[in-house]
mmCIF file of C-alpha atoms in Angstrom:
data_model
loop_
_atom_site.group_PDB
_atom_site.id
_atom_site.type_symbol
_atom_site.label_atom_id
_atom_site.label_comp_id
_atom_site.label_asym_id
_atom_site.label_seq_id
_atom_site.Cartn_x
_atom_site.Cartn_y
_atom_site.Cartn_z
ATOM 1 C CA MET A 1 3.918 23.622 -1.542
ATOM 2 C CA PRO A 2 6.890 25.950 -0.273
ATOM 3 C CA ILE A 3 9.806 23.562 1.482
ATOM 4 C CA GLU A 4 9.376 25.057 4.698
ATOM 5 C CA ASP A 5 5.924 23.980 4.651
ATOM 6 C CA GLN A 6 6.249 20.538 3.623
ATOM 7 C CA PRO A 7 5.717 17.707 6.804
ATOM 8 C CA THR A 8 9.168 16.563 7.583
ATOM 9 C CA LEU A 9 9.041 13.589 5.742
ATOM 10 C CA ASP A 10 8.211 15.157 2.430
ATOM 11 C CA ARG A 11 11.667 17.315 3.088
ATOM 12 C CA LEU A 12 13.586 14.592 3.402
ATOM 13 C CA LEU A 13 12.375 12.391 0.572
ATOM 14 C CA ALA A 14 12.643 15.409 -1.740
ATOM 15 C CA ALA A 15 16.732 15.259 -1.792
ATOM 16 C CA HIS A 16 15.915 11.400 -2.075
ATOM 17 C CA GLN A 17 16.520 9.543 -5.478
ATOM 18 C CA TYR A 18 14.746 5.927 -5.591
ATOM 19 C CA HIS A 19 17.044 3.696 -7.801
ATOM 20 C CA PHE A 20 18.676 0.506 -7.432
ATOM 21 C CA GLY A 21 21.981 1.264 -5.034
ATOM 22 C CA ASP A 22 21.883 -0.157 -2.178
ATOM 23 C CA ILE A 23 19.018 0.104 -0.170
ATOM 24 C CA SER A 24 20.873 0.776 2.989
ATOM 25 C CA ASP A 25 21.081 4.046 1.870
ATOM 26 C CA TRP A 26 17.382 4.698 1.422
ATOM 27 C CA PRO A 27 15.738 6.772 4.320
ATOM 28 C CA ASN A 28 13.620 5.292 6.318
ATOM 29 C CA ASP A 29 9.455 6.590 4.491
ATOM 30 C CA ILE A 30 7.326 4.520 6.568
ATOM 31 C CA CYS A 31 4.584 7.036 7.678
ATOM 32 C CA GLU A 32 1.138 6.817 9.009
ATOM 33 C CA ILE A 33 -2.365 7.193 7.301
ATOM 34 C CA LEU A 34 -4.689 8.780 8.830
ATOM 35 C CA PRO A 35 -8.313 8.379 6.781
ATOM 36 C CA GLY A 36 -10.696 11.552 7.864
ATOM 37 C CA GLU A 37 -14.282 10.650 8.566
ATOM 38 C CA MET A 38 -14.792 7.193 8.364
ATOM 39 C CA MET A 39 -16.857 3.670 9.895
ATOM 40 C CA SER A 40 -15.409 2.441 12.867
ATOM 41 C CA LEU A 41 -13.637 -0.716 12.989
ATOM 42 C CA GLU A 42 -12.837 -2.545 16.067
ATOM 43 C CA PRO A 43 -10.232 -4.040 16.741
ATOM 44 C CA PRO A 44 -8.763 -0.736 15.060
ATOM 45 C CA GLU A 45 -6.869 -1.145 11.767
ATOM 46 C CA ILE A 46 -3.506 0.944 11.353
ATOM 47 C CA TYR A 47 -2.469 1.873 7.923
ATOM 48 C CA PHE A 48 0.892 2.905 7.223
ATOM 49 C CA LEU A 49 2.504 3.226 3.265
ATOM 50 C CA GLY A 50 6.244 3.181 2.644
ATOM 51 C CA SER A 51 8.681 2.317 0.179
ATOM 52 C CA LEU A 52 11.530 -0.592 0.348
ATOM 53 C CA ALA A 53 12.940 1.520 2.293
ATOM 54 C CA ALA A 54 9.907 0.985 4.845
ATOM 55 C CA CYS A 55 10.440 -3.002 5.201
ATOM 56 C CA ARG A 56 14.696 -2.760 5.662
ATOM 57 C CA HIS A 57 13.767 -0.388 8.440
ATOM 58 C CA LEU A 58 11.312 -2.375 10.207
ATOM 59 C CA ARG A 59 13.108 -4.103 13.062
ATOM 60 C CA THR A 60 14.101 -0.444 13.739
ATOM 61 C CA HIS A 61 10.524 0.639 13.960
ATOM 62 C CA GLN A 62 9.162 -2.420 15.784
ATOM 63 C CA GLU A 63 11.358 -1.721 18.689
ATOM 64 C CA THR A 64 10.713 1.952 18.914
ATOM 65 C CA VAL A 65 7.075 2.291 18.102
ATOM 66 C CA PRO A 66 5.690 2.493 21.564
ATOM 67 C CA LEU A 67 2.601 1.681 21.651
ATOM 68 C CA SER A 68 2.047 -2.448 20.472
ATOM 69 C CA TYR A 69 -1.220 -2.169 17.866
ATOM 70 C CA ARG A 70 1.148 0.880 16.189
ATOM 71 C CA LYS A 71 3.550 -1.316 15.311
ATOM 72 C CA VAL A 72 3.407 -3.463 12.302
ATOM 73 C CA SER A 73 1.795 -6.874 11.425
ATOM 74 C CA VAL A 74 0.866 -7.300 8.508
ATOM 75 C CA VAL A 75 3.083 -6.586 4.777
ATOM 76 C CA LEU A 76 1.735 -5.995 1.374
ATOM 77 C CA SER A 77 4.225 -6.175 -1.021
ATOM 78 C CA PHE A 78 3.720 -5.106 -4.697
ATOM 79 C CA CYS A 79 7.302 -5.050 -6.273
ATOM 80 C CA PRO A 80 8.447 -8.838 -5.678
ATOM 81 C CA ARG A 81 10.109 -8.832 -8.586
ATOM 82 C CA GLU A 82 11.922 -5.646 -7.172
ATOM 83 C CA MET A 83 12.193 -6.968 -3.781
ATOM 84 C CA LYS A 84 14.614 -10.097 -5.196
ATOM 85 C CA ARG A 85 16.955 -7.776 -7.521
ATOM 86 C CA ILE A 86 17.749 -4.688 -4.599
ATOM 87 C CA ARG A 87 20.968 -4.228 -3.023
ATOM 88 C CA GLY A 88 20.875 -4.563 0.471
ATOM 89 C CA GLN A 89 18.180 -6.496 1.454
ATOM 90 C CA PRO A 90 18.340 -9.029 4.546
ATOM 91 C CA ALA A 91 21.052 -11.016 4.280
ATOM 92 C CA VAL A 92 18.733 -14.082 5.811
ATOM 93 C CA GLY A 93 16.278 -13.228 2.674
ATOM 94 C CA TRP A 94 12.540 -11.265 2.893
ATOM 95 C CA LYS A 95 10.659 -14.369 4.173
ATOM 96 C CA ALA A 96 12.963 -15.167 6.849
ATOM 97 C CA TRP A 97 13.010 -11.350 7.676
ATOM 98 C CA PHE A 98 9.165 -11.150 8.062
ATOM 99 C CA GLU A 99 8.824 -14.337 10.017
ATOM 100 C CA ASP A 100 11.975 -13.220 12.604
ATOM 101 C CA LEU A 101 9.790 -10.289 13.240
ATOM 102 C CA GLN A 102 6.215 -12.042 13.276
ATOM 103 C CA ILE A 103 4.770 -10.202 10.305
ATOM 104 C CA ARG A 104 2.406 -11.964 7.952
ATOM 105 C CA TRP A 105 3.709 -11.177 4.405
ATOM 106 C CA PHE A 106 1.598 -11.501 1.140
ATOM 107 C CA THR A 107 2.878 -10.381 -2.262
ATOM 108 C CA PHE A 108 1.168 -9.017 -5.298
ATOM 109 C CA ASP A 109 3.195 -8.338 -9.062
ATOM 110 C CA VAL A 110 1.695 -5.639 -10.387
ATOM 111 C CA ASP A 111 3.130 -3.366 -13.027
ATOM 112 C CA ASP A 112 3.405 -0.345 -13.005
ATOM 113 C CA PRO A 113 3.916 1.320 -16.428
ATOM 114 C CA ARG A 114 2.730 4.985 -17.640
ATOM 115 C CA THR A 115 0.142 6.108 -19.592
ATOM 116 C CA TYR A 116 -1.685 8.774 -20.456
ATOM 117 C CA LEU A 117 -4.912 11.229 -20.117
ATOM 118 C CA ASP A 118 -5.785 10.751 -23.995
ATOM 119 C CA ASP A 119 -4.554 6.727 -23.318
ATOM 120 C CA THR A 120 -8.212 5.217 -23.597
ATOM 121 C CA ASN A 121 -7.322 2.470 -25.817
ATOM 122 C CA THR A 122 -6.996 -1.549 -24.773
ATOM 123 C CA PHE A 123 -3.706 -1.117 -23.237
ATOM 124 C CA PHE A 124 -5.448 1.758 -20.921
ATOM 125 C CA GLN A 125 -8.033 -0.538 -20.150
ATOM 126 C CA GLU A 126 -6.106 -3.429 -19.574
ATOM 127 C CA VAL A 127 -3.696 -1.747 -17.569
ATOM 128 C CA GLY A 128 -6.425 -0.252 -15.017
ATOM 129 C CA ASN A 129 -8.004 -3.784 -15.148
ATOM 130 C CA ALA A 130 -4.738 -5.403 -14.001
ATOM 131 C CA TRP A 131 -4.781 -3.441 -10.925
ATOM 132 C CA LEU A 132 -8.722 -3.977 -10.483
ATOM 133 C CA SER A 133 -7.536 -7.542 -10.174
ATOM 134 C CA SER A 134 -4.640 -7.374 -7.891
ATOM 135 C CA TRP A 135 -6.999 -5.432 -5.744
ATOM 136 C CA MET A 136 -9.203 -8.332 -5.277
ATOM 137 C CA ASP A 137 -6.333 -11.015 -4.872
ATOM 138 C CA MET A 138 -5.345 -8.296 -1.991
ATOM 139 C CA CYS A 139 -9.281 -7.653 -0.345
ATOM 140 C CA CYS A 140 -9.852 -11.487 0.057
ATOM 141 C CA ALA A 141 -5.946 -12.426 1.337
ATOM 142 C CA LEU A 142 -5.754 -10.046 4.163
ATOM 143 C CA LEU A 143 -9.987 -10.392 4.460
ATOM 144 C CA LYS A 144 -9.271 -13.791 5.692
ATOM 145 C CA HIS A 145 -5.852 -12.678 7.565
ATOM 146 C CA LEU A 146 -7.725 -10.239 9.740
ATOM 147 C CA LYS A 147 -10.765 -12.443 10.043
ATOM 148 C CA ALA A 148 -8.636 -15.201 11.554
ATOM 149 C CA THR A 149 -6.551 -12.621 13.931
ATOM 150 C CA THR A 150 -8.669 -10.395 16.111
ATOM 151 C CA GLN A 151 -6.353 -9.314 18.265
ATOM 152 C CA ARG A 152 -5.532 -5.586 18.326
ATOM 153 C CA GLU A 153 -1.605 -6.292 17.607
ATOM 154 C CA GLU A 154 -2.551 -7.570 14.239
ATOM 155 C CA ARG A 155 -4.434 -4.592 13.345
ATOM 156 C CA GLY A 156 -0.693 -2.980 11.592
ATOM 157 C CA ILE A 157 -0.943 -2.770 7.669
ATOM 158 C CA LEU A 158 2.180 -1.750 5.836
ATOM 159 C CA PHE A 159 1.376 -1.145 2.178
ATOM 160 C CA HIS A 160 4.695 -0.928 -0.192
ATOM 161 C CA CYS A 161 6.102 -0.979 -3.351
ATOM 162 C CA PHE A 162 9.479 0.372 -4.912
ATOM 163 C CA ASP A 163 8.941 3.744 -3.472
ATOM 164 C CA GLY A 164 5.935 4.069 -1.999
ATOM 165 C CA VAL A 165 4.495 6.147 -4.621
ATOM 166 C CA ASN A 166 2.274 4.373 -6.879
ATOM 167 C CA ARG A 167 0.983 0.746 -6.861
ATOM 168 C CA SER A 168 0.880 0.925 -2.993
ATOM 169 C CA SER A 169 -0.650 3.583 -2.582
ATOM 170 C CA ALA A 170 -3.281 2.863 -5.082
ATOM 171 C CA ALA A 171 -3.596 -0.516 -3.104
ATOM 172 C CA LEU A 172 -4.206 1.275 0.176
ATOM 173 C CA CYS A 173 -6.872 3.307 -1.574
ATOM 174 C CA ALA A 174 -8.617 0.570 -2.785
ATOM 175 C CA TRP A 175 -8.987 -0.917 0.700
ATOM 176 C CA LEU A 176 -10.018 2.136 2.186
ATOM 177 C CA ILE A 177 -12.908 2.215 -0.187
ATOM 178 C CA PHE A 178 -13.217 -1.463 0.374
ATOM 179 C CA ARG A 179 -12.931 -1.667 3.891
ATOM 180 C CA ARG A 180 -13.962 1.954 5.007
ATOM 181 C CA GLN A 181 -16.065 2.770 2.668
ATOM 182 C CA LEU A 182 -14.671 6.198 1.574
ATOM 183 C CA SER A 183 -14.695 7.513 -1.742
ATOM 184 C CA ALA A 184 -12.069 7.568 -3.893
ATOM 185 C CA GLU A 185 -11.763 11.263 -4.010
ATOM 186 C CA ALA A 186 -11.872 11.332 0.200
ATOM 187 C CA ALA A 187 -9.095 7.845 -0.113
ATOM 188 C CA VAL A 188 -6.682 9.795 -2.185
ATOM 189 C CA GLN A 189 -7.032 12.918 -0.030
ATOM 190 C CA SER A 190 -5.562 10.632 3.257
ATOM 191 C CA LEU A 191 -2.915 10.144 1.978
ATOM 192 C CA LEU A 192 -2.279 13.735 0.383
ATOM 193 C CA THR A 193 -2.768 14.818 4.327
ATOM 194 C CA ALA A 194 -0.154 12.674 5.368
ATOM 195 C CA ARG A 195 2.358 13.104 2.408
ATOM 196 C CA PRO A 196 1.063 16.285 0.952
ATOM 197 C CA THR A 197 4.076 16.553 -1.877
ATOM 198 C CA LEU A 198 3.398 13.120 -2.873
ATOM 199 C CA HIS A 199 1.199 13.940 -5.904
ATOM 200 C CA PRO A 200 0.304 9.811 -6.621
ATOM 201 C CA TRP A 201 0.012 8.467 -9.951
ATOM 202 C CA LYS A 202 0.536 11.991 -11.915
ATOM 203 C CA HIS A 203 1.736 10.377 -14.666
ATOM 204 C CA ARG A 204 -0.756 7.213 -14.372
ATOM 205 C CA PRO A 205 -4.416 8.134 -14.770
ATOM 206 C CA HIS A 206 -5.177 4.665 -15.689
ATOM 207 C CA VAL A 207 -5.110 4.134 -11.376
ATOM 208 C CA PHE A 208 -7.762 6.313 -10.886
ATOM 209 C CA TRP A 209 -10.206 5.120 -13.488
ATOM 210 C CA ALA A 210 -9.751 2.205 -11.867
ATOM 211 C CA LEU A 211 -10.090 2.865 -8.596
ATOM 212 C CA ARG A 212 -13.408 5.236 -9.565
ATOM 213 C CA THR A 213 -14.179 1.694 -11.422
ATOM 214 C CA TRP A 214 -13.781 0.097 -8.408
ATOM 215 C CA GLU A 215 -15.952 2.687 -6.077
ATOM 216 C CA LYS A 216 -18.824 2.521 -8.803
ATOM 217 C CA ASN A 217 -18.856 -1.164 -8.433
ATOM 218 C CA LEU A 218 -18.382 -1.521 -4.985
ATOM 219 C CA ASN A 219 -21.700 -2.921 -3.550
ATOM 220 C CA SER A 220 -23.042 -4.513 -6.900
ATOM 221 C CA PHE A 221 -19.961 -6.682 -7.554
ATOM 222 C CA VAL A 222 -16.644 -5.897 -5.637
ATOM 223 C CA ARG A 223 -17.849 -6.988 -2.090
ATOM 224 C CA PRO A 224 -20.572 -9.714 -2.704
ATOM 225 C CA ARG A 225 -17.140 -11.228 -5.185
ATOM 226 C CA ILE A 226 -14.667 -10.621 -2.325
ATOM 227 C CA PHE A 227 -17.087 -11.765 0.702
ATOM 228 C CA ALA A 228 -17.902 -15.166 -1.343
ATOM 229 C CA ALA A 229 -14.196 -15.881 -2.221
ATOM 230 C CA VAL A 230 -13.434 -15.292 1.590
ATOM 231 C CA GLN A 231 -16.201 -17.864 2.602
ATOM 232 C CA GLU A 232 -14.935 -20.924 0.202
ATOM 233 C CA LEU A 233 -11.595 -20.169 1.536
#
């Protein structure tokens, strides 16, 4: 896609390299994801995607967003180890940072290795299954929280990882498949509509395998298992 046709956020991030420098130097890359055709929810849920910078800039985001239901009320972090190591994080620490913003914070430790299209060996399957397991934990935790908080302002959900490309994008797609009953392809397209240059998982085909497996087993295994776990909590 020509640079001049890219959304403003994509043009901004094209010149930025995510690295273990000072997170305060990163641009704010929080982006609202608007799925296409989908079942309606009441209260509505608003989905955001971003990197660690999105978390660091949340105070500004919360203060400048005019409509309360578009504020972030839940943060799902898929890079807890990187969050501990990064420079420029809030002086009070992440836990106190989110508490001060009245945000519910969940963490999920997910590895992000590269795999290859012709790599269908045990490693490929193990990595994909690890992502599936993390999505089960995510859906159980998030569904329990949403069931306990019915107010409209409790429905802004930020999915983030280190650079907001792989782990968080995949988790958001998994949630859309589970919660909105989108197909894997439609969920991915929702991301690319908002961020057309994102090209998630270019070198991580195990994620596409995991999303298709998640969708294939949605009604026979995923949903019953999650609903049963939530009822037990």
